[in-house]
Every structure is written in C-alpha cells, then in structure tokens.
XYZ file of C-alpha atoms in Angstrom:
503
model
C 4.949 12.886 -51.402
C 6.765 15.873 -50.066
C 4.777 18.135 -47.868
C 5.572 21.529 -46.457
C 4.016 22.936 -43.366
C 3.132 26.635 -43.358
C 1.623 28.439 -40.489
C -0.878 31.148 -41.483
C -3.053 33.351 -39.327
C -6.736 33.708 -39.843
C -8.710 36.589 -38.400
C -11.245 35.644 -35.764
C -14.298 37.910 -35.477
C -15.728 38.215 -32.040
C -19.500 37.459 -32.061
C -20.286 40.652 -30.178
C -17.841 43.512 -30.791
C -17.558 46.241 -28.166
C -14.871 48.198 -30.163
C -16.078 50.798 -32.687
C -15.643 49.562 -36.224
C -13.523 52.465 -37.254
C -11.112 51.855 -34.388
C -10.994 48.058 -35.179
C -10.229 48.793 -38.869
C -7.322 51.164 -37.922
C -5.989 48.496 -35.522
C -6.157 45.879 -38.166
C -4.506 48.166 -40.706
C -1.566 48.562 -38.457
C -0.993 44.776 -38.468
C -1.282 44.520 -42.233
C 2.345 45.440 -42.779
C 3.516 42.850 -40.243
C 1.351 39.979 -41.556
C 3.225 37.486 -43.628
C 3.516 33.758 -44.284
C 5.961 32.067 -41.937
C 7.729 28.908 -43.164
C 8.980 26.926 -40.210
C 11.586 24.163 -40.356
C 12.468 21.789 -37.622
C 16.128 22.581 -38.538
C 15.870 26.184 -37.320
C 18.336 27.329 -34.615
C 16.656 26.734 -31.309
C 18.006 30.061 -30.149
C 16.133 31.951 -32.724
C 13.058 33.908 -31.520
C 10.524 31.780 -33.454
C 7.672 30.855 -31.090
C 8.135 27.533 -29.564
C 4.395 26.666 -29.990
C 4.623 27.276 -33.729
C 7.702 25.054 -33.922
C 5.843 22.249 -32.122
C 2.988 22.702 -34.597
C 4.979 22.345 -37.756
C 5.834 19.026 -39.239
C 9.384 17.997 -40.461
C 10.321 19.261 -43.970
C 13.461 18.923 -46.135
C 16.134 21.431 -45.317
C 15.347 24.528 -47.302
C 17.035 26.940 -44.938
C 19.027 28.561 -47.762
C 15.773 29.848 -49.328
C 14.271 30.665 -46.031
C 13.883 33.999 -44.308
C 14.220 33.683 -40.580
C 11.366 35.572 -38.778
C 12.028 36.704 -35.230
C 8.999 37.262 -33.042
C 9.005 40.622 -31.352
C 7.169 41.647 -28.223
C 5.201 44.820 -28.647
C 2.315 46.436 -26.782
C -0.287 45.204 -29.301
C 0.873 41.566 -29.089
C -1.827 40.457 -26.587
C -4.612 42.018 -28.734
C -2.993 40.453 -31.739
C -3.164 36.891 -30.275
C -6.821 37.346 -29.335
C -7.752 38.135 -33.013
C -5.735 35.459 -34.701
C -5.474 31.759 -34.008
C -2.691 29.593 -35.566
C -3.873 27.135 -38.307
C -1.509 24.401 -39.551
C -1.747 23.996 -43.417
C -0.106 21.038 -45.007
C 0.635 21.726 -48.654
C 1.317 18.964 -51.211
C 3.258 19.363 -54.348
C 0.099 19.494 -56.321
C -1.064 22.546 -54.438
C -3.790 20.931 -52.350
C -4.017 21.958 -48.745
C -5.141 20.327 -45.515
C -6.374 22.651 -42.765
C -5.962 21.503 -39.145
C -6.934 24.005 -36.437
C -4.393 23.933 -33.551
C -5.680 24.926 -30.124
C -3.961 27.919 -28.655
C -3.591 26.328 -25.173
C -3.588 22.596 -24.679
C -3.373 21.190 -21.240
C -1.502 17.938 -21.359
C -2.801 16.947 -17.962
C -6.332 16.798 -19.399
C -5.411 14.406 -22.211
C -7.031 11.006 -22.198
C -5.000 8.428 -20.369
C -4.496 5.032 -21.887
C -6.562 2.568 -19.879
C -5.503 -0.456 -21.811
C -2.794 -1.131 -19.248
C -3.810 -3.605 -16.471
C -3.643 -2.936 -12.677
C -1.221 -5.903 -12.303
C 1.159 -4.403 -14.741
C 1.094 -0.964 -13.029
C 1.599 -2.538 -9.616
C 4.423 -4.685 -10.919
C 6.157 -1.546 -12.088
C 5.677 0.094 -8.678
C 7.080 -3.061 -6.914
C 10.409 -2.705 -8.834
C 11.326 -0.251 -6.052
C 11.245 -2.985 -3.352
C 14.715 -4.081 -2.191
C 14.462 -7.846 -1.511
C 17.817 -7.832 0.258
C 16.347 -5.871 3.293
C 13.373 -6.642 5.499
C 11.013 -4.710 7.790
C 9.910 -6.906 10.622
C 6.390 -7.435 12.069
C 5.495 -9.583 15.151
C 1.769 -10.253 14.917
C -0.750 -12.004 17.178
C -4.019 -13.096 15.623
C -5.958 -11.616 18.567
C -4.623 -8.148 18.091
C -3.413 -7.570 14.440
C -3.844 -3.844 14.593
C -1.619 -3.242 17.607
C 1.279 -5.248 15.976
C 0.848 -3.520 12.621
C 1.012 -0.063 14.261
C 4.218 -1.029 16.127
C 5.763 -2.358 12.822
C 4.907 0.779 10.745
C 6.107 3.167 13.428
C 9.427 1.383 14.068
C 12.346 3.592 13.085
C 13.870 0.741 10.967
C 10.651 0.321 8.945
C 11.069 1.105 5.296
C 8.218 0.570 2.719
C 10.796 -0.309 0.141
C 12.013 -3.360 2.092
C 10.351 -6.847 2.062
C 8.028 -7.572 4.849
C 9.017 -10.255 7.371
C 5.889 -11.294 9.228
C 5.876 -13.641 12.180
C 2.616 -14.806 13.771
C 2.468 -15.997 17.441
C -0.419 -18.055 18.848
C -1.901 -17.606 22.207
C 0.452 -20.216 23.747
C 3.403 -17.945 22.711
C 4.884 -20.181 20.085
C 6.456 -18.400 17.170
C 6.375 -19.316 13.502
C 9.966 -19.339 12.529
C 11.346 -19.008 8.910
C 11.603 -16.316 6.399
C 8.152 -15.133 5.072
C 8.064 -15.829 1.334
C 4.428 -15.149 0.661
C 1.635 -16.805 2.728
C 2.056 -15.195 6.226
C 2.684 -11.737 4.691
C -0.454 -12.023 2.527
C -2.515 -13.197 5.517
C -1.288 -10.306 7.569
C -2.060 -7.751 4.959
C -5.616 -9.282 4.487
C -6.345 -9.074 8.139
C -4.897 -5.548 8.284
C -7.255 -4.260 5.581
C -10.168 -5.943 7.368
C -9.214 -4.206 10.762
C -8.601 -0.855 8.921
C -12.202 -0.790 7.743
C -13.512 -0.543 11.238
C -11.180 2.214 12.424
C -12.828 5.384 13.652
C -11.329 7.483 10.930
C -13.870 6.071 8.548
C -17.696 6.496 8.529
C -20.478 5.453 6.091
C -21.857 2.159 4.824
C -19.539 -0.854 5.209
C -18.859 -1.083 1.484
C -18.597 2.671 0.933
C -16.594 4.332 3.606
C -15.290 7.880 3.600
C -12.824 9.758 5.864
C -14.021 11.794 8.865
C -12.256 14.107 11.277
C -11.221 12.528 14.511
C -9.176 14.483 16.955
C -7.581 11.427 18.621
C -6.616 10.107 15.165
C -5.097 13.397 14.282
C -2.803 13.302 17.328
C -1.733 9.700 16.486
C -1.297 10.660 12.751
C -3.511 7.691 11.912
C -4.688 9.200 8.558
C -1.099 9.205 7.201
C -0.528 5.642 8.558
C -3.817 4.358 7.018
C -2.800 5.637 3.569
C 0.658 4.166 3.880
C -0.820 0.769 4.911
C -3.044 0.661 1.891
C -0.194 1.578 -0.491
C 2.178 -1.011 1.135
C -0.485 -3.706 1.044
C -1.272 -3.300 -2.690
C 2.364 -2.910 -3.937
C 3.716 -5.770 -1.670
C 1.251 -8.236 -3.280
C -1.548 -7.967 -0.700
C -5.189 -6.937 -1.197
C -6.674 -3.529 -1.676
C -9.097 -2.114 1.002
C -12.177 -2.678 -1.208
C -14.273 -0.531 1.079
C -13.498 3.181 0.219
C -16.309 5.325 -1.168
C -16.160 5.819 -4.936
C -16.626 9.549 -4.411
C -13.658 9.690 -2.003
C -11.436 7.743 -4.406
C -12.549 9.979 -7.378
C -11.670 13.107 -5.276
C -8.263 11.724 -4.354
C -7.606 10.836 -7.992
C -8.573 14.298 -9.195
C -11.763 13.128 -10.979
C -14.865 15.367 -10.849
C -17.399 12.579 -10.592
C -19.636 12.728 -7.448
C -22.731 10.639 -6.769
C -23.081 10.437 -2.938
C -26.560 9.454 -1.564
C -28.365 10.451 1.576
C -28.036 6.847 2.813
C -24.195 7.506 3.055
C -24.926 9.821 5.966
C -24.565 8.093 9.301
C -25.881 10.974 11.414
C -29.623 10.275 11.810
C -30.617 13.883 12.314
C -28.819 15.146 9.184
C -30.148 12.084 7.239
C -33.701 12.962 8.231
C -33.284 16.586 7.286
C -31.827 15.770 3.940
C -34.673 13.251 3.229
C -37.274 15.981 4.103
C -35.704 18.231 1.479
C -35.661 15.428 -1.163
C -39.348 14.707 -0.438
C -40.629 18.285 -0.816
C -43.348 18.182 -3.349
C -43.876 21.900 -4.042
C -41.888 25.137 -4.060
C -43.652 26.401 -0.917
C -42.899 23.182 1.003
C -39.298 23.207 -0.156
C -38.832 26.784 0.976
C -40.288 25.930 4.315
C -38.148 22.903 4.886
C -35.050 24.850 3.820
C -35.905 27.583 6.420
C -36.380 24.852 9.012
C -32.912 23.436 8.536
C -31.273 26.758 7.654
C -28.599 26.470 10.380
C -27.459 23.024 9.140
C -27.429 24.298 5.434
C -25.631 27.594 6.464
C -22.839 25.513 8.010
C -22.199 23.928 4.687
C -22.670 27.064 2.752
C -25.613 25.813 0.701
C -28.458 27.665 2.251
C -30.079 29.600 -0.613
C -33.186 31.154 -2.227
C -34.927 28.622 -4.482
C -37.271 29.484 -7.315
C -38.005 25.807 -8.428
C -38.795 22.688 -6.540
C -36.190 20.959 -8.779
C -33.415 22.923 -7.025
C -33.812 20.592 -3.941
C -31.556 18.109 -5.682
C -28.826 20.650 -6.019
C -29.124 21.692 -2.406
C -28.850 18.079 -1.297
C -25.944 17.364 -3.670
C -24.015 20.430 -2.366
C -24.536 19.477 1.219
C -23.387 15.915 0.624
C -20.275 17.109 -1.153
C -19.434 19.331 1.889
C -20.402 16.560 4.371
C -18.175 13.835 2.717
C -15.427 15.900 1.191
C -15.298 19.537 2.135
C -15.436 19.386 5.918
C -12.761 16.635 5.890
C -10.283 18.257 3.519
C -7.453 18.410 5.964
C -7.593 14.730 6.935
C -8.056 13.678 3.314
C -4.864 15.526 2.356
C -2.951 13.765 5.188
C -4.306 10.382 4.009
C -3.054 11.199 0.551
C 0.425 11.825 1.960
C 0.481 8.311 3.193
C -1.075 6.928 0.012
C 1.825 8.446 -1.890
C 4.126 5.789 -0.518
C 5.831 3.742 -3.265
C 4.425 6.214 -5.746
C 0.967 4.548 -5.568
C -0.851 7.937 -5.410
C 0.819 9.118 -8.654
C -0.132 6.013 -10.321
C -3.753 6.364 -9.083
C -4.008 9.802 -10.530
C -2.529 8.692 -13.789
C -4.686 5.567 -14.192
C -7.819 6.295 -12.116
C -10.177 3.999 -14.064
C -7.644 1.101 -13.664
C -6.733 1.371 -10.022
C -9.932 2.772 -8.480
C -11.532 -0.643 -8.370
C -8.611 -1.803 -6.187
C -9.714 0.549 -3.542
C -13.587 0.383 -3.931
C -15.970 -2.407 -3.325
C -16.742 -4.784 -6.129
C -19.404 -7.377 -6.439
C -17.111 -9.630 -8.375
C -16.623 -12.935 -6.654
C -14.174 -15.890 -7.225
C -15.322 -18.535 -9.569
C -14.324 -22.258 -9.587
C -13.009 -21.725 -13.147
C -10.665 -18.929 -12.086
C -9.259 -20.858 -9.117
C -8.739 -24.037 -11.268
C -6.941 -21.893 -13.933
C -4.751 -20.139 -11.318
C -3.324 -23.438 -9.829
C -1.158 -25.389 -12.203
C -0.925 -29.115 -11.427
C 2.571 -30.689 -10.989
C 2.000 -34.279 -12.297
C 4.253 -37.307 -12.280
C 5.529 -38.705 -15.547
C 2.873 -39.923 -17.992
C 2.249 -43.633 -17.756
C 3.351 -44.065 -14.171
C 1.086 -45.510 -11.558
C 1.319 -42.345 -9.500
C 0.225 -40.309 -12.452
C -3.015 -42.341 -12.703
C -3.737 -41.672 -8.944
C -2.927 -37.983 -9.394
C -5.337 -37.499 -12.365
C -8.095 -39.017 -10.141
C -7.253 -36.496 -7.330
C -7.258 -33.770 -9.928
C -10.762 -34.614 -11.015
C -11.796 -34.511 -7.271
C -10.253 -31.185 -6.976
C -12.204 -29.777 -9.920
C -15.447 -31.173 -8.459
C -14.530 -29.868 -5.033
C -14.155 -26.295 -6.430
C -17.555 -26.424 -8.082
C -19.108 -27.614 -4.727
C -17.513 -24.762 -2.970
C -18.945 -22.282 -5.512
C -22.389 -23.815 -5.309
C -23.415 -25.098 -1.937
C -20.536 -26.593 -0.051
C -19.890 -25.877 3.609
C -16.607 -24.248 2.572
C -16.843 -21.176 0.322
C -14.207 -20.467 -2.400
C -13.138 -17.470 -0.444
C -12.395 -19.637 2.587
C -10.604 -22.180 0.402
C -8.508 -19.447 -1.226
C -7.655 -17.830 2.186
C -6.506 -21.312 3.428
C -4.190 -21.785 0.469
C -2.936 -18.292 -0.234
C -3.711 -16.015 2.810
C -5.937 -13.984 0.545
C -9.688 -13.931 0.037
C -9.371 -13.198 -3.629
C -6.710 -12.794 -6.210
C -4.623 -9.679 -5.278
C -4.336 -6.715 -7.671
C -0.732 -7.512 -8.361
C -1.518 -11.123 -9.337
C 0.088 -14.264 -7.864
C 3.796 -14.334 -8.191
C 5.284 -16.876 -8.498
C 2.425 -18.808 -10.009
C 0.841 -21.243 -7.481
C 0.497 -24.867 -8.317
C -1.217 -28.153 -7.197
C 0.919 -30.963 -5.809
C -0.011 -34.345 -4.372
C 0.888 -36.316 -1.325
C 0.231 -39.768 0.164
C 1.711 -38.680 3.498
C -1.411 -37.059 4.806
C -5.276 -37.415 4.393
C -5.721 -33.665 4.748
C -4.911 -30.696 2.368
C -1.754 -28.635 2.943
C -1.557 -24.993 2.118
C 0.444 -23.014 -0.351
C 1.094 -24.441 -2.727
C -2.052 -26.573 -2.289
C -1.142 -30.253 -1.662
C -4.046 -32.678 -2.280
C -4.434 -35.929 -0.459
C -4.571 -39.008 -2.698
C -7.769 -40.863 -1.521
C -9.772 -43.444 -3.275
C -13.296 -41.964 -3.178
C -14.651 -38.419 -3.739
C -16.637 -38.726 -0.498
C -13.621 -39.153 1.667
C -11.659 -36.498 -0.400
C -14.483 -33.944 0.168
C -14.928 -34.692 3.810
C -11.294 -34.326 4.634
C -10.942 -31.144 2.564
C -13.965 -29.649 4.450
C -12.621 -30.722 7.850
C -9.153 -29.334 7.156
C -10.269 -25.921 5.846
C -13.038 -25.398 8.403
C -10.566 -26.032 11.123
C -8.224 -23.541 9.775
C -9.088 -19.995 10.810
C -6.417 -18.416 8.711
C -3.573 -19.373 6.271
C -3.181 -23.154 6.641
C -3.481 -23.479 10.398
C -5.587 -25.737 12.557
C -8.214 -24.477 14.953
C -5.813 -24.834 17.847
C -3.450 -22.402 16.047
C -0.651 -25.001 15.416
C 1.199 -24.695 12.128
C 4.274 -26.275 10.722
C 6.474 -24.368 8.319
C 7.901 -26.219 5.311
C 9.915 -24.602 2.583
C 8.640 -25.377 -0.910
C 11.617 -24.735 -3.148
C 9.875 -25.383 -6.498
C 7.559 -22.324 -6.128
C 10.060 -20.430 -3.976
C 7.269 -19.848 -1.484
C 6.560 -21.436 1.894
C 3.591 -23.674 2.532
C 2.206 -24.719 5.818
C 1.137 -28.261 6.567
C -1.184 -29.560 9.277
C 0.153 -31.067 12.505
C -2.150 -34.021 13.066
C -2.865 -33.793 16.794
C-alpha cells in the first residue's frame, strides 16, 4: 500500500492565556495566509531550506517532485511565537484516504533514550579488549608481601601503556623469580590481589562492601585517585576482577544515573552519624525543629539547614546531607577518579550500559556454585575404550564430588579452589579466555593448577585428602606454602599452569 507523509500543524491552546483574546486573534490571523500543507519527500535537495527536523519526521515516498511545490522556511520575528503555538504532527495517508496521527515531540534528547541492556558484560569488555596490543608488554615486578608498592611502580613507569599486555613476575621472600611469559594465571592473581589492596586505601571510606571516595590531601599529591580509576579499568578489560566494593550510589553518580539511596550507616564519622540518627528519630515537629537547631552548624556546612513545617521533612534533610557527604563534598576527587576510569574507554561503556557494568564495580551476594565450576572446566579425556579413559572417568566423578564438598562443608571453599586454579576468586566479568579444561596425570598425587590437572588415585578418600592438602598449602595461584612454584607451558590452552614442587 502506498503511503504519503504530510506534515500539518495543529494549534495548541495554552491552558491559561495571559494574552488578550483580541490580540491573540490578530496574531493568528497574520499566520493564516502563511499556513499551508507541506508535502515532504526524502528526495528533496538537502540544500533547500526545509526544516531538518521535518525531514527526519517524514517517511520515504515515491518521487513526486514534479508535482511538488518546494517550501522554503523563512526566519521572521514571529517565528518563536509560532513554534510555541503549533506542534508538528506526522500524518500517514493511505490511498483509501484513512489517516494515522502520530505526535512527534518537538525536542527529543537522544542521550535519554533507553539503552539496550540485552548485551552482556562479557561482550562489552571483549569489545574494549580489542584495543590491547598483544605484541607489546608492560612489566610488573611483584612481591606477595607488598603488592601495592610493586603495582604503583609499574603503573607509574614511563613505559607503561594500558593498551599493552601485562607481564607479571612474582618473587618470593628468598628472592627467586618466576620466569616465563605470563599468559594468564600470574596476571589474574596480581589483579585479584591489587583489587583487594585497593579496597583498604585511605581514599575510600564506608562499609567494606559499599565504599565511597573521600578527599585525602596526601592522595591528591600522589594523584592516587587517577591511578585507582586506571587500575580498576585495566583490571576489568585485561581479564581480571572488578573491585566489587564501590558504593552503588557512587557508581550511579559516575554513570550519570539519578538513583541515590545512601543510609546513615554509610557514615563512618561517629559524631555525624549520631546527629543524623537523632534527626531520623524525631517523633514530632517540635522535637525535629529542636534537633535541627542543635546541629545547625553541621547542616549549614552541607547547605541543608532549613525551616521545616512537617515532621516528615526529616527524611529529606537526612537524604540531602548524605548526598553532600558522599558525593558533593568529594566532587573534585570523584572527577579525577573518573579520568582514570576512562582508560581503555571503560567509563564511556559504563555510562552507555550502566545496568550491565555497574554490578562489576559493586558488591554482589552471588557466589560460585559447583555446577558453574564443573561447567566451566571441560575435561580432556583419552580415546574411548582405552584403559586410561576408564581411570580418567573415575577421577572425573571424584572431581564432581569434590566440587560439591567444597560448596557444602569442605575445608577448602570453592573460592579457594578457583583461586588456586585460575588466580581469581570468581569468574571475571570478561569471562575465561581461552576456555579452561581438566587434564589428568599419573606423575603426581597432588593437583596442578591452570589448567587443573587431577591426580589419578584409586579411592575418593585419598583423592580428597590430597586435593585439600595441595590447595590449603597454596596461598595463591598454584604455589606451595613455602612459596615455591614451577612454571610449565600448557600449549593446548595457550596458557601457563603451575605445578607443585614436591619438597
């Protein structure tokens, strides 16, 4: 069915007119000679004066330019008044004469349009990671006893580039160095430890699982806010964990979202916390006015000291103070933190997909399950029918039972097991690439890390005992309690795994 789009203008009557009726009638009469139907085609010359917003409103129609009168918009002193009285309406006309009316908003802000949240965090981060140049590296020399110091040196090095791969080398207390190109495990362990150390830095305050930024003069001099933002962006995009400790209100503010739901318990200053609690507990208007006057100096600092006429206004006063306390007074350092978070375009992605990426930064109660870990690691089995295949299937059943024991009551938790294998406490936002797998070995009675290599033992009791011993004596990614590790290149997965040295 052929359809033609026609833009007409319909008068809009203000609800309360302040202009005398006679004046308004004269004004409208002056427009009557200029009003006419405008037929718009997408084949019009773009250099013509037709309003661009009308052109975008019209739909495509067959070329009828030979029968069309080009209408050039002219700017006149009455134009602003004209646009206030008339709003464009798109009318679709069918050949049978029926019309469909669709009101077109005069001003549409594309930035406020709903963002498609069907995309996953892993897909977003995968796109951001395309900027990484795997032919260059930025080096980090880390000791387990002082991860933060080594990280700061690495990030401040003049040769550091967030778009380069990270080459991480751990040294133990005896001074031995783990040689070899980092293809996954050590890098992820370093980033996991870095996010843990970052949580305790003095630039953050608040509950452990809901931290917000605070002004710190020493951190300003060291530009630590910028560095913290950069560390978080680099960790996430390079396959490490997110911080999982930032306040939801802080993340919403950074992402440009209006939501704010801070609580008095977020305030670490005891005196301020008590004052806000007194305001919240006021039971009458007189008691509320008295307590506001009592704490007037504190409230005036935040600009929320006011006259109240209802006891219910106490909630507004407390909310305004909390907004200033967590966001307003720390505006300058938040902006610097955002500058660092913009590394690898992570801040832009966060603002575009806040509901998808915010959970990467904030605390979540979701924990690993045995089903998820079993699904994540694919077994590499010998050919069917072989004697080794039979032994491997027994070990695989032991592995499944061991995962359930870790989830339920085992001395080793799933998080500790996952850290031993991958260098992470949970699956990272970017996902595991390449996909990890389970292999089997008769060379050792202990597990070997990344990819997980299971010992082939006769009973589940001995299997479980050796798994527990190996992991409990491994403070990090696949290392014994004495800090000794041995690097072995696993070509199948293109990632390194670390096996125990039996000493």
